[in-house]
CSV table of C-alpha atoms in Angstrom, one decimal:
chain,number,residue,atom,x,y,z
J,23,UNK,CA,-50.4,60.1,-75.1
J,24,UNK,CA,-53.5,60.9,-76.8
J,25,UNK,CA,-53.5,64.5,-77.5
J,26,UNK,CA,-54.3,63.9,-81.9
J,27,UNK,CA,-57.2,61.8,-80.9
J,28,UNK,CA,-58.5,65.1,-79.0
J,29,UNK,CA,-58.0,67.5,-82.1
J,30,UNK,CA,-58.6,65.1,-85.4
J,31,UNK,CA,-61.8,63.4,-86.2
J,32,UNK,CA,-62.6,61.1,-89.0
J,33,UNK,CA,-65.2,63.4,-91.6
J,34,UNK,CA,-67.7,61.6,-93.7
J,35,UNK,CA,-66.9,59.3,-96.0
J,36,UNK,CA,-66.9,60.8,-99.3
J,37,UNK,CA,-66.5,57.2,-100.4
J,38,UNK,CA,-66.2,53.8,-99.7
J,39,UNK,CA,-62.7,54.1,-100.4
J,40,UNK,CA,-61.4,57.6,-99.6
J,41,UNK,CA,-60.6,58.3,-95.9
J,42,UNK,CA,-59.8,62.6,-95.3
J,43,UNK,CA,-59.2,63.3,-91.7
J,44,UNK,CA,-59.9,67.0,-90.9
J,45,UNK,CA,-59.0,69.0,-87.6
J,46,UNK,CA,-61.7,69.6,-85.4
J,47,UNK,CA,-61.1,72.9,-82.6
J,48,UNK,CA,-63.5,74.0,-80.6
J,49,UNK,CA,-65.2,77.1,-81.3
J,50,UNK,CA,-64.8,78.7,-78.0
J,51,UNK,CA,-61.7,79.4,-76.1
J,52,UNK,CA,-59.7,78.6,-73.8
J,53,UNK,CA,-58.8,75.6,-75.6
J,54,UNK,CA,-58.1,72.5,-73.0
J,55,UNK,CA,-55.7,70.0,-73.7
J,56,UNK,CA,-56.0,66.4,-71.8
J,57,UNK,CA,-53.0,64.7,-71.7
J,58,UNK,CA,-52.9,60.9,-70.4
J,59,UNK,CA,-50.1,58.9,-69.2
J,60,UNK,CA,-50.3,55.2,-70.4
J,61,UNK,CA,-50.4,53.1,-67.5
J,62,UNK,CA,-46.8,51.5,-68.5
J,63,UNK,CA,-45.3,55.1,-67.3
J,64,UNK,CA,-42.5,55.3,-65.1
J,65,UNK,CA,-43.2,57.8,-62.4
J,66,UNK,CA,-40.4,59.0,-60.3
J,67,UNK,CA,-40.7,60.4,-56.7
J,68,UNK,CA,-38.3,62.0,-54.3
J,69,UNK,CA,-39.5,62.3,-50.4
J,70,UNK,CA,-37.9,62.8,-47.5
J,71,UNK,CA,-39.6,61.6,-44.0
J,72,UNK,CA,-39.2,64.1,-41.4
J,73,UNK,CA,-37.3,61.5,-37.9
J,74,UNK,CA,-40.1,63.1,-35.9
J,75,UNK,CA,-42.8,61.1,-37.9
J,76,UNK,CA,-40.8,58.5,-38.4
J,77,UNK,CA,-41.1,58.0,-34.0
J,78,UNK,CA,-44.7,56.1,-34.7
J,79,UNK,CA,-44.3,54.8,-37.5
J,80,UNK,CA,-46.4,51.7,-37.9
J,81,UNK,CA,-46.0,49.1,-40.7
J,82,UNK,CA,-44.7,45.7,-40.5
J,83,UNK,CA,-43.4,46.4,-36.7
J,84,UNK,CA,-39.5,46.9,-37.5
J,85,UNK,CA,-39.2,43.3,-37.5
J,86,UNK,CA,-36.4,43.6,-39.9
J,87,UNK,CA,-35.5,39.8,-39.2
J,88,UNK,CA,-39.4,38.7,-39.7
J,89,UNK,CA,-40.3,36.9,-42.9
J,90,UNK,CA,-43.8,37.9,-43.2
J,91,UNK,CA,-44.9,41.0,-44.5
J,92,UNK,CA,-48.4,41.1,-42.8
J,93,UNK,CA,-48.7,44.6,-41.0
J,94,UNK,CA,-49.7,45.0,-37.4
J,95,UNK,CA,-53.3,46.2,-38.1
J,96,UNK,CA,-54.9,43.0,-39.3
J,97,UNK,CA,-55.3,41.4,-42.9
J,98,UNK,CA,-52.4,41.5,-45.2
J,99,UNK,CA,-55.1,41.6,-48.1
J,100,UNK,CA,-56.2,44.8,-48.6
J,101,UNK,CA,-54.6,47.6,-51.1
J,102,UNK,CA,-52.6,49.1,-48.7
J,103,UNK,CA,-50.6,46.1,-47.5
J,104,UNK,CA,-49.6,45.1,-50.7
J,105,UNK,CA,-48.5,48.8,-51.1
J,106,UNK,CA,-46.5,48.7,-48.3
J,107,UNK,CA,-45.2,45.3,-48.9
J,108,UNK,CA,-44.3,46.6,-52.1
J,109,UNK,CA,-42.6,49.7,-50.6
J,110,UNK,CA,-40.7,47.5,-48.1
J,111,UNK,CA,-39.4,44.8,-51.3
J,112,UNK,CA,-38.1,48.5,-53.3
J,113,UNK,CA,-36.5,49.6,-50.2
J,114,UNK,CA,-34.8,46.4,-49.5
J,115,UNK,CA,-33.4,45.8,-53.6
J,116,UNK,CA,-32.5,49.7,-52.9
J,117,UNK,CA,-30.4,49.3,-50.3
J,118,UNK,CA,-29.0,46.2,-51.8
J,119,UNK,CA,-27.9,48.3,-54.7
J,120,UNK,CA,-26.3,51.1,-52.7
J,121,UNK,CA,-24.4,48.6,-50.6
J,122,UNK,CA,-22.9,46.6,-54.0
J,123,UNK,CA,-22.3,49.7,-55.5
J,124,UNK,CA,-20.0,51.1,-52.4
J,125,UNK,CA,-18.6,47.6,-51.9
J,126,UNK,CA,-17.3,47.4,-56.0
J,127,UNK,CA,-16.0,51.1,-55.9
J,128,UNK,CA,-13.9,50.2,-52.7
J,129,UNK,CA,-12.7,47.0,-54.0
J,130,UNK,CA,-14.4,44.8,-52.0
J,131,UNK,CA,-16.7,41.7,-52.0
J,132,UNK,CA,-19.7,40.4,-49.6
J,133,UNK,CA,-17.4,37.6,-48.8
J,134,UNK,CA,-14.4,40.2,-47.1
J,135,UNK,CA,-17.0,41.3,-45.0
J,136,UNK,CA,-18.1,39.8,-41.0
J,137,UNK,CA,-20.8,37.2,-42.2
J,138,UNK,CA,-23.4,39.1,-40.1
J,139,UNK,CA,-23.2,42.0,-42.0
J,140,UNK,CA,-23.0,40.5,-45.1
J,141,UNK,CA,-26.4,38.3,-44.6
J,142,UNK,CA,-27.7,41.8,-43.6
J,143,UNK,CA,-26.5,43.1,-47.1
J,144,UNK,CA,-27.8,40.6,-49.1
J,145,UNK,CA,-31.7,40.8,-46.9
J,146,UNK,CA,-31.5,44.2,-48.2
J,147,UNK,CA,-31.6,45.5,-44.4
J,148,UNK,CA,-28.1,47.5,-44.7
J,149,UNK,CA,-28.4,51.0,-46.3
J,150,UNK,CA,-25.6,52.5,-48.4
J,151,UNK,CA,-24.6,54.9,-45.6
J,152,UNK,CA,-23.9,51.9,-43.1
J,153,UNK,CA,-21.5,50.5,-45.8
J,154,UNK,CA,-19.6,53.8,-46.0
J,155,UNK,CA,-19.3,54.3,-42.6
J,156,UNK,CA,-17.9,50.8,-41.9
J,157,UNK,CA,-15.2,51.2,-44.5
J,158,UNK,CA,-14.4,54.6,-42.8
J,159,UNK,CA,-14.5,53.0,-39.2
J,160,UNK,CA,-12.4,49.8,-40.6
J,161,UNK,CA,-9.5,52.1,-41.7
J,162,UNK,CA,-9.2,52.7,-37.7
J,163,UNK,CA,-7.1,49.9,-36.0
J,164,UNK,CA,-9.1,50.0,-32.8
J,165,UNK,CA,-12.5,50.6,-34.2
J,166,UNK,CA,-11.2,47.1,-36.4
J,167,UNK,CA,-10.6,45.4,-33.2
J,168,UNK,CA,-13.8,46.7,-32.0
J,169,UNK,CA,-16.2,45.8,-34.4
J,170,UNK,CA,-15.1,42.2,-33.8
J,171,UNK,CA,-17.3,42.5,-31.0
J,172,UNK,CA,-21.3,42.1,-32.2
J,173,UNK,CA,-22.4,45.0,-29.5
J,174,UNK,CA,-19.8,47.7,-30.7
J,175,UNK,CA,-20.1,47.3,-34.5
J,176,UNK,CA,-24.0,47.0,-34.3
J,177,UNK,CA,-23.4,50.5,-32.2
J,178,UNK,CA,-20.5,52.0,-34.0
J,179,UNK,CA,-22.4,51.5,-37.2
J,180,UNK,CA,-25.1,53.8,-36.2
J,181,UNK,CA,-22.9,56.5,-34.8
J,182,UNK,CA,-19.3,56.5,-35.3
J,183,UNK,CA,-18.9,59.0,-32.2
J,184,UNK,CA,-20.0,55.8,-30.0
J,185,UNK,CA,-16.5,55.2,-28.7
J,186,UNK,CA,-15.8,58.9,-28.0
J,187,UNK,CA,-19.3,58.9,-25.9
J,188,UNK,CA,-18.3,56.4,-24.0
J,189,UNK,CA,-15.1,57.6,-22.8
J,190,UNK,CA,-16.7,60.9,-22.3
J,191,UNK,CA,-19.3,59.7,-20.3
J,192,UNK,CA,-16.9,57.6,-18.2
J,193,UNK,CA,-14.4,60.4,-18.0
J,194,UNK,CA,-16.2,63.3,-16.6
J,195,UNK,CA,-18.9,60.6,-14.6
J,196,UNK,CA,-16.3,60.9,-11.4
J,197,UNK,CA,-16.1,64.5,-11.6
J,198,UNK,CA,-19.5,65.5,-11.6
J,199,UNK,CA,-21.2,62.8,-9.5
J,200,UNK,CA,-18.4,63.9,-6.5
J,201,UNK,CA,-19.0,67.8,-7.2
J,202,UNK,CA,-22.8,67.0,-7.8
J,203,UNK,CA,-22.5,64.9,-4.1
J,204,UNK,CA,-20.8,68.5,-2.6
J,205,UNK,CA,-23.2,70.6,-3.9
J,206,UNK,CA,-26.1,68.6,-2.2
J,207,UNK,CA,-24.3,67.9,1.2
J,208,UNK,CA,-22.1,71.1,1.6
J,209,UNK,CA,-20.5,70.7,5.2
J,210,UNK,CA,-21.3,67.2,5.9
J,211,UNK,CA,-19.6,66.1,2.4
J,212,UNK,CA,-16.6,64.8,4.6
J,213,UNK,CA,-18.7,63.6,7.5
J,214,UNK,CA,-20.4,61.9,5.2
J,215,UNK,CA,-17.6,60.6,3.1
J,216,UNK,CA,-18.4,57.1,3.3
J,217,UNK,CA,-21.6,57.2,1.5
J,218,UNK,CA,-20.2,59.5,-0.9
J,219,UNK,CA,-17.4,57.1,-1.7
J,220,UNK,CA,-20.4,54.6,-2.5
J,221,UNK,CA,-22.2,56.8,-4.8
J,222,UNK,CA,-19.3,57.6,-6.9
J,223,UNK,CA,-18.3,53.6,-7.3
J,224,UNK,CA,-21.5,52.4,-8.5
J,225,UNK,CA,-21.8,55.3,-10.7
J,226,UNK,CA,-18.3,54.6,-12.0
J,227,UNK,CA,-19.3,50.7,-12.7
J,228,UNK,CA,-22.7,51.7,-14.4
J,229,UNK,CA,-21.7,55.0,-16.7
J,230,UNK,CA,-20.7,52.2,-18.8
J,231,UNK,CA,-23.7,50.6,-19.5
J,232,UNK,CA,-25.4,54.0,-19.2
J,233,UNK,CA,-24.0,54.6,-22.5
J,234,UNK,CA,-23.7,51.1,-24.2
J,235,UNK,CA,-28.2,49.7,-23.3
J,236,UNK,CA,-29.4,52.4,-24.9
J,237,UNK,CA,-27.3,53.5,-27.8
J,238,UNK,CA,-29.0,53.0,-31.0
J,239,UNK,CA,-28.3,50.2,-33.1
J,240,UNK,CA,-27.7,48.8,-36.4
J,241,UNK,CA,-29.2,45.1,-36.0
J,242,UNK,CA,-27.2,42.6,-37.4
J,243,UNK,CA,-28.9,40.0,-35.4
J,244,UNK,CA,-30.2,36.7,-37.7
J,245,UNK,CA,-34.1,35.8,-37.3
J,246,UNK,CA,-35.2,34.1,-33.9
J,247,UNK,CA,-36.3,30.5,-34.5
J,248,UNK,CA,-39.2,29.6,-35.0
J,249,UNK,CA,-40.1,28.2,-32.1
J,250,UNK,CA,-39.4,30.7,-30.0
J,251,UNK,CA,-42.4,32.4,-27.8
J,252,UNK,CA,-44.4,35.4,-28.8
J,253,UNK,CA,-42.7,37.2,-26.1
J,254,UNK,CA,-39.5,36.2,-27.2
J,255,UNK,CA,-40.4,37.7,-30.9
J,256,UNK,CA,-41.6,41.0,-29.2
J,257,UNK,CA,-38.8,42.1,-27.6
J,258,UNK,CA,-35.9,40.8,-30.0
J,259,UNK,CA,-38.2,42.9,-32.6
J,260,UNK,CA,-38.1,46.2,-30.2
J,261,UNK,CA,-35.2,48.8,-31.4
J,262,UNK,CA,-32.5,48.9,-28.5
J,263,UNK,CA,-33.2,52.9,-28.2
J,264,UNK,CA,-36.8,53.7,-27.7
J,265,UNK,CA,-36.2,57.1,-30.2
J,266,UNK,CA,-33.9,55.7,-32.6
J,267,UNK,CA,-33.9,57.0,-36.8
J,268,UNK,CA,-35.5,53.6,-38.6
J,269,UNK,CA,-33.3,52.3,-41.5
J,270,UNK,CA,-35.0,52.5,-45.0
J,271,UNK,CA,-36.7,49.6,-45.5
J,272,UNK,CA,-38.1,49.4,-41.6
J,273,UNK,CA,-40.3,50.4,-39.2
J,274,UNK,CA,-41.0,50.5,-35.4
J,275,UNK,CA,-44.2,50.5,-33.4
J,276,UNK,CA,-45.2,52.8,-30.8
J,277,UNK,CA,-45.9,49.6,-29.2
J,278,UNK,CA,-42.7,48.5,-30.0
J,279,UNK,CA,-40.4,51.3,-28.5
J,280,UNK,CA,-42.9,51.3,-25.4
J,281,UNK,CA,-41.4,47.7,-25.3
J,282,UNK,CA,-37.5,49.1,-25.9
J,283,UNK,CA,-38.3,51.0,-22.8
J,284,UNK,CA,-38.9,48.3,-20.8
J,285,UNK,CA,-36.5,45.9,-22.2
J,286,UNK,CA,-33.6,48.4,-21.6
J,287,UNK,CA,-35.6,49.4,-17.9
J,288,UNK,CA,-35.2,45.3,-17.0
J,289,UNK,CA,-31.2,45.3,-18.0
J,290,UNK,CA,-30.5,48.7,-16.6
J,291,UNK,CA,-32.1,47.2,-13.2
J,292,UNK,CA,-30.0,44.7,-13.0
J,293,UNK,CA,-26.8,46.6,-13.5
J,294,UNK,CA,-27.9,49.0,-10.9
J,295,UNK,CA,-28.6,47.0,-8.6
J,296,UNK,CA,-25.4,45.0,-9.0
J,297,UNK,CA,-23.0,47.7,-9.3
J,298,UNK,CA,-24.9,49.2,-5.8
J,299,UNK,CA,-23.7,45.8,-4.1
J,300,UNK,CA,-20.5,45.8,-5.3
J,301,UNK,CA,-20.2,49.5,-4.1
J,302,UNK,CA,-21.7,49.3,-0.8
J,303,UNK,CA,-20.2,46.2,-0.1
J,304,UNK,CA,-16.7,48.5,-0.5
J,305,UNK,CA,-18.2,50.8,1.4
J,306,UNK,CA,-18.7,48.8,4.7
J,307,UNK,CA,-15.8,47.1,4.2
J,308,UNK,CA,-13.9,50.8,4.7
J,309,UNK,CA,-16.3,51.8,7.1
J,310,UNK,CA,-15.4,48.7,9.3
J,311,UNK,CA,-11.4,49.4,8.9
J,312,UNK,CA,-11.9,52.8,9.9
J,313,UNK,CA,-13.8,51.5,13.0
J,314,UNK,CA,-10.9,49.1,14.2
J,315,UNK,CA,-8.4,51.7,13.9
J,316,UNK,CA,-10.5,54.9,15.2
J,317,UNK,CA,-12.6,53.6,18.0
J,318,UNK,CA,-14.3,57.2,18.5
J,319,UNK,CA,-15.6,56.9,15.2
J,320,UNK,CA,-17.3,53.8,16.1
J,321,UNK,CA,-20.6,55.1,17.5
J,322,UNK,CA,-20.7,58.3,14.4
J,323,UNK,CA,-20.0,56.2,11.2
J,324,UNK,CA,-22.7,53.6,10.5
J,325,UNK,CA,-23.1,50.5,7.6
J,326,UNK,CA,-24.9,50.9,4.5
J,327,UNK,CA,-27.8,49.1,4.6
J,328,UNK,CA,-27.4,46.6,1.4
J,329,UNK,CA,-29.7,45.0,0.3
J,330,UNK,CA,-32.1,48.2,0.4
J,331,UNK,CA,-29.3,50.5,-1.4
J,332,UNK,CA,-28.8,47.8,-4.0
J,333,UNK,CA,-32.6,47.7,-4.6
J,334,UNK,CA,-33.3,51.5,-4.7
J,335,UNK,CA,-30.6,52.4,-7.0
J,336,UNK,CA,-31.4,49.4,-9.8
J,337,UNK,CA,-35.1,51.1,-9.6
J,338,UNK,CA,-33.8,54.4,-10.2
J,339,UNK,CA,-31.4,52.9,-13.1
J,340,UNK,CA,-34.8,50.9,-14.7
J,341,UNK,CA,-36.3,54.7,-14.3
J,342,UNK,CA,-34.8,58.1,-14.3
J,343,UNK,CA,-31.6,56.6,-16.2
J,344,UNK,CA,-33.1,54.7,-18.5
J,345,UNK,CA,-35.6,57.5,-19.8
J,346,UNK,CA,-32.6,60.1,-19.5
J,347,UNK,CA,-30.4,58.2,-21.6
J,348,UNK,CA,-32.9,57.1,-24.1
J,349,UNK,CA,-34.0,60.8,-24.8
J,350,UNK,CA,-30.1,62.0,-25.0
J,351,UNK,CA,-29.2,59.5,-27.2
J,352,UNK,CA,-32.4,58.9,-29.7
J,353,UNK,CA,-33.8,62.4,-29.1
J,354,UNK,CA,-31.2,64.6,-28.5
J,355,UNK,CA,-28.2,63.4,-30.6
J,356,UNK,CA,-29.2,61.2,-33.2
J,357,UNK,CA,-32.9,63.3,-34.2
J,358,UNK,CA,-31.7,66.8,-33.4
J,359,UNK,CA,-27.3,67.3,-33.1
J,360,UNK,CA,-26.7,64.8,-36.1
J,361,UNK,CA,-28.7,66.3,-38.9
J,362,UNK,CA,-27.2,69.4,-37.9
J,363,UNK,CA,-23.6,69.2,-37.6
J,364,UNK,CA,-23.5,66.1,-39.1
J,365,UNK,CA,-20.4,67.5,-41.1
J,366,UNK,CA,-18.5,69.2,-38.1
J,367,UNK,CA,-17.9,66.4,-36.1
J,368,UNK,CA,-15.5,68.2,-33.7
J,369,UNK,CA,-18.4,70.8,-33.4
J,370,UNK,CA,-20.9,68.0,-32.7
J,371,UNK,CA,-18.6,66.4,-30.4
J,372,UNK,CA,-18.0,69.1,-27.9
J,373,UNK,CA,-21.9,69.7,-27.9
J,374,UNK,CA,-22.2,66.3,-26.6
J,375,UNK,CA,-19.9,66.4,-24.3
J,376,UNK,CA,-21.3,69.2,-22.5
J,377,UNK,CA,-24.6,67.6,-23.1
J,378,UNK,CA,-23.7,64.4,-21.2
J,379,UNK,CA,-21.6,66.3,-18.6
J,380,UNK,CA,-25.1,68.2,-17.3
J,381,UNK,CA,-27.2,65.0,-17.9
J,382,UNK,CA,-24.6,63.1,-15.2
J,383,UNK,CA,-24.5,65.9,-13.3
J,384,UNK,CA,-28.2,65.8,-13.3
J,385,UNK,CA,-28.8,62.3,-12.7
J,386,UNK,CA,-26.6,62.7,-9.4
J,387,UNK,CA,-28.5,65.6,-7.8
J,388,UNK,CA,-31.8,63.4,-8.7
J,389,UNK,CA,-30.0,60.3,-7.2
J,390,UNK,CA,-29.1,62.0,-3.7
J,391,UNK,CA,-32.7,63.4,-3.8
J,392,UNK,CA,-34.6,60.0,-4.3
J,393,UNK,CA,-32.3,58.3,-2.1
J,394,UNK,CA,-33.2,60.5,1.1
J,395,UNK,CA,-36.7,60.1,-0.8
J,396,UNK,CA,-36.9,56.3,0.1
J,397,UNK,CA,-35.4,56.3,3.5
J,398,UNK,CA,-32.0,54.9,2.4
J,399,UNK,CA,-29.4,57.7,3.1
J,400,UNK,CA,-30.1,60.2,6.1
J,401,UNK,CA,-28.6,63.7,6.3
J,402,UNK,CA,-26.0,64.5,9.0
J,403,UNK,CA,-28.5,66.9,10.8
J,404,UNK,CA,-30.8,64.6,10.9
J,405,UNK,CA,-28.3,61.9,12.2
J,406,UNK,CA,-27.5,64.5,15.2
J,407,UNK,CA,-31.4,65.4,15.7
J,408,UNK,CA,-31.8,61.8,16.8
């Protein structure tokens, strides 16, 4: 600091070999200090980014497995990319720190851990709050066995209620979809039993990966090679939940979760559209045996047109599921129920469970809907009409 060279100077020299050194005020007040911080000053700074900014956040992409640190908005040159490369290097030596330190007060080493995760440790990609909630879930003989499995740890490390959202989901998916099925038909329900029957199998098979695409994620995944396309690079990049929190030390595009969208649109297509052949092809199959033994039934009960059902459902998977489950799970849970009962988990898991129970029952009155939308399912009345 320089505050004394403020208030003394030097007085004439009386001579050449006397030096007196006299304070010198200023006449008027107030009197203002300047004080100066040497530039070898530590500053300290505390900040907490609200998960709603954090949605566009721009940086080096997210590309947590890149090895360049060139941002997405042209030359890596200027003052502020080497500010946020030098943001992104504390953050990483940060959470390298927190992760030792958690690792040495449990008595444990890197080398006890899956390799995965331990690579992720030492990239500095792995905050300390992963590392505690892995030695939590580890305690657990089925969440062990699970997280032997690359999908479920990457999953279970971003929300340990993962498991109990599945079974949820899958639970009450039955109940709702066949009470969501009445409420639309009424008195045809058993007249049309058939393609009831279908709905409720393929939503049965596809609850599961309802629940499992777009989960957020802790990625564990090592770097792409080199020589892998530009495309390829894009989407292994993308978050697997559109909405999902951002680890310290990363950073997602808008570009990027537009692309998580898509990404988890293309898979959730292809489950649809499978699961809706499997189902109808059930379907028929009944519909057929019935015919053989009930020949007045013959002429009332028609085939489910295939190929069409199995293309209209895996488009309303890649759409109305896909955005519905991405919201309840980035959005909804892990942006607004977390933070907020993050310390009454039984509190937070009844919430979402009565979340999820409207969301399925909502997906099945949209599903009915859309289906007599397109032409694929007919109602009785209209059956009789012609």
């Amino acid at each position: 600091m320089s505050i004394a060279a403020c208030l003394l100077t030097p007085s004439p020299l009386s001579s050449p070999n006397s030096l007196t050194i006299t304070p010198k005020f200023p006449t008027t007040f107030p009197l203002h200090l300047h004080l100066r911080l040497s530039s070898s000053a530590t500053c300290f700074r505390h900040s907490r980014s609200s998960p709603f900014l954090a949605f566009c956040a721009g940086g080096d992409g997210g590309d947590i497995n890149s090895n360049n640190n060139n941002s997405g908005g042209g030359g890596g040159n200027d003052e502020n990319g080497k500010h946020r490369g030098g943001d992104d290097e504390n953050a990483g030596d940060k959470n390298r720190k927190e992760a030792m330190i958690l690792l040495a007060e449990a008595g444990r080493s890197t080398e006890s851990l899956p390799k995965d995760l331990a690579a992720a440790i030492q990239a500095g990609r792995i905050p300390g709050s992963v590392i505690e909630r892995f030695l939590g879930l580890e305690k657990s003989g089925l969440m062990r066995w699970l997280m032997q499995f690359g999908g479920f740890k990457e999953r279970l490390l971003a929300d340990d209620l993962f498991l109990a959202k599945v079974c949820m989901e899958c639970g009450v998916g039955i109940f709702t979809k066949t009470a969501a099925e009445y409420e639309r038909r009424r008195e045809n329900f058993f007249k049309e039993l058939e393609i009831v029957f279908a709905d409720v199998v393929m939503a049965i098979i596809a609850d599961f990966m309802l629940v499992y695409l777009p989960a957020p994620t802790v990625s564990l995944r090592p770097p792409l090679a080199v020589s892998a396309g530009a495309i390829s690079k894009f989407f292994y990049s993308c978050p697997d939940n559109a909405f999902q929190v951002a680890l310290p030390g990363t950073s997602y595009s808008l570009l990027q979760r537009l692309g998580a969208v898509m990404r988890n649109g293309a898979k959730l297509f292809a489950v649809g559209t499978t699961s809706s052949l499997v189902g109808t092809a059930i379907t028929n199959a009944l519909i057929n045996a019935r015919k053989a033994v009930d020949k007045t039934s013959a002429a009332e009960v028609e085939n489910v047109p295939i190929l069409s059902t199995s293309v209209a459902y895996g488009v309303y998977m890649a759409v109305s599921s896909n955005l519905r489950y991405q919201v309840l799970a980035g959005v909804i849970e892990q942006r607004i129920l977390e933070p907020l009962l993050h310390q009454h988990k039984l509190m937070l898991s009844a919430i979402c469970f009565a979340v999820r129970t409207g969301n399925t029952f909502l997906g099945s009155l949209l599903w009915v809907d859309y289906a007599r939308l397109v032409g694929i399912q007919k109602a009785h009345e209209e059956d009789t009409a012609a």
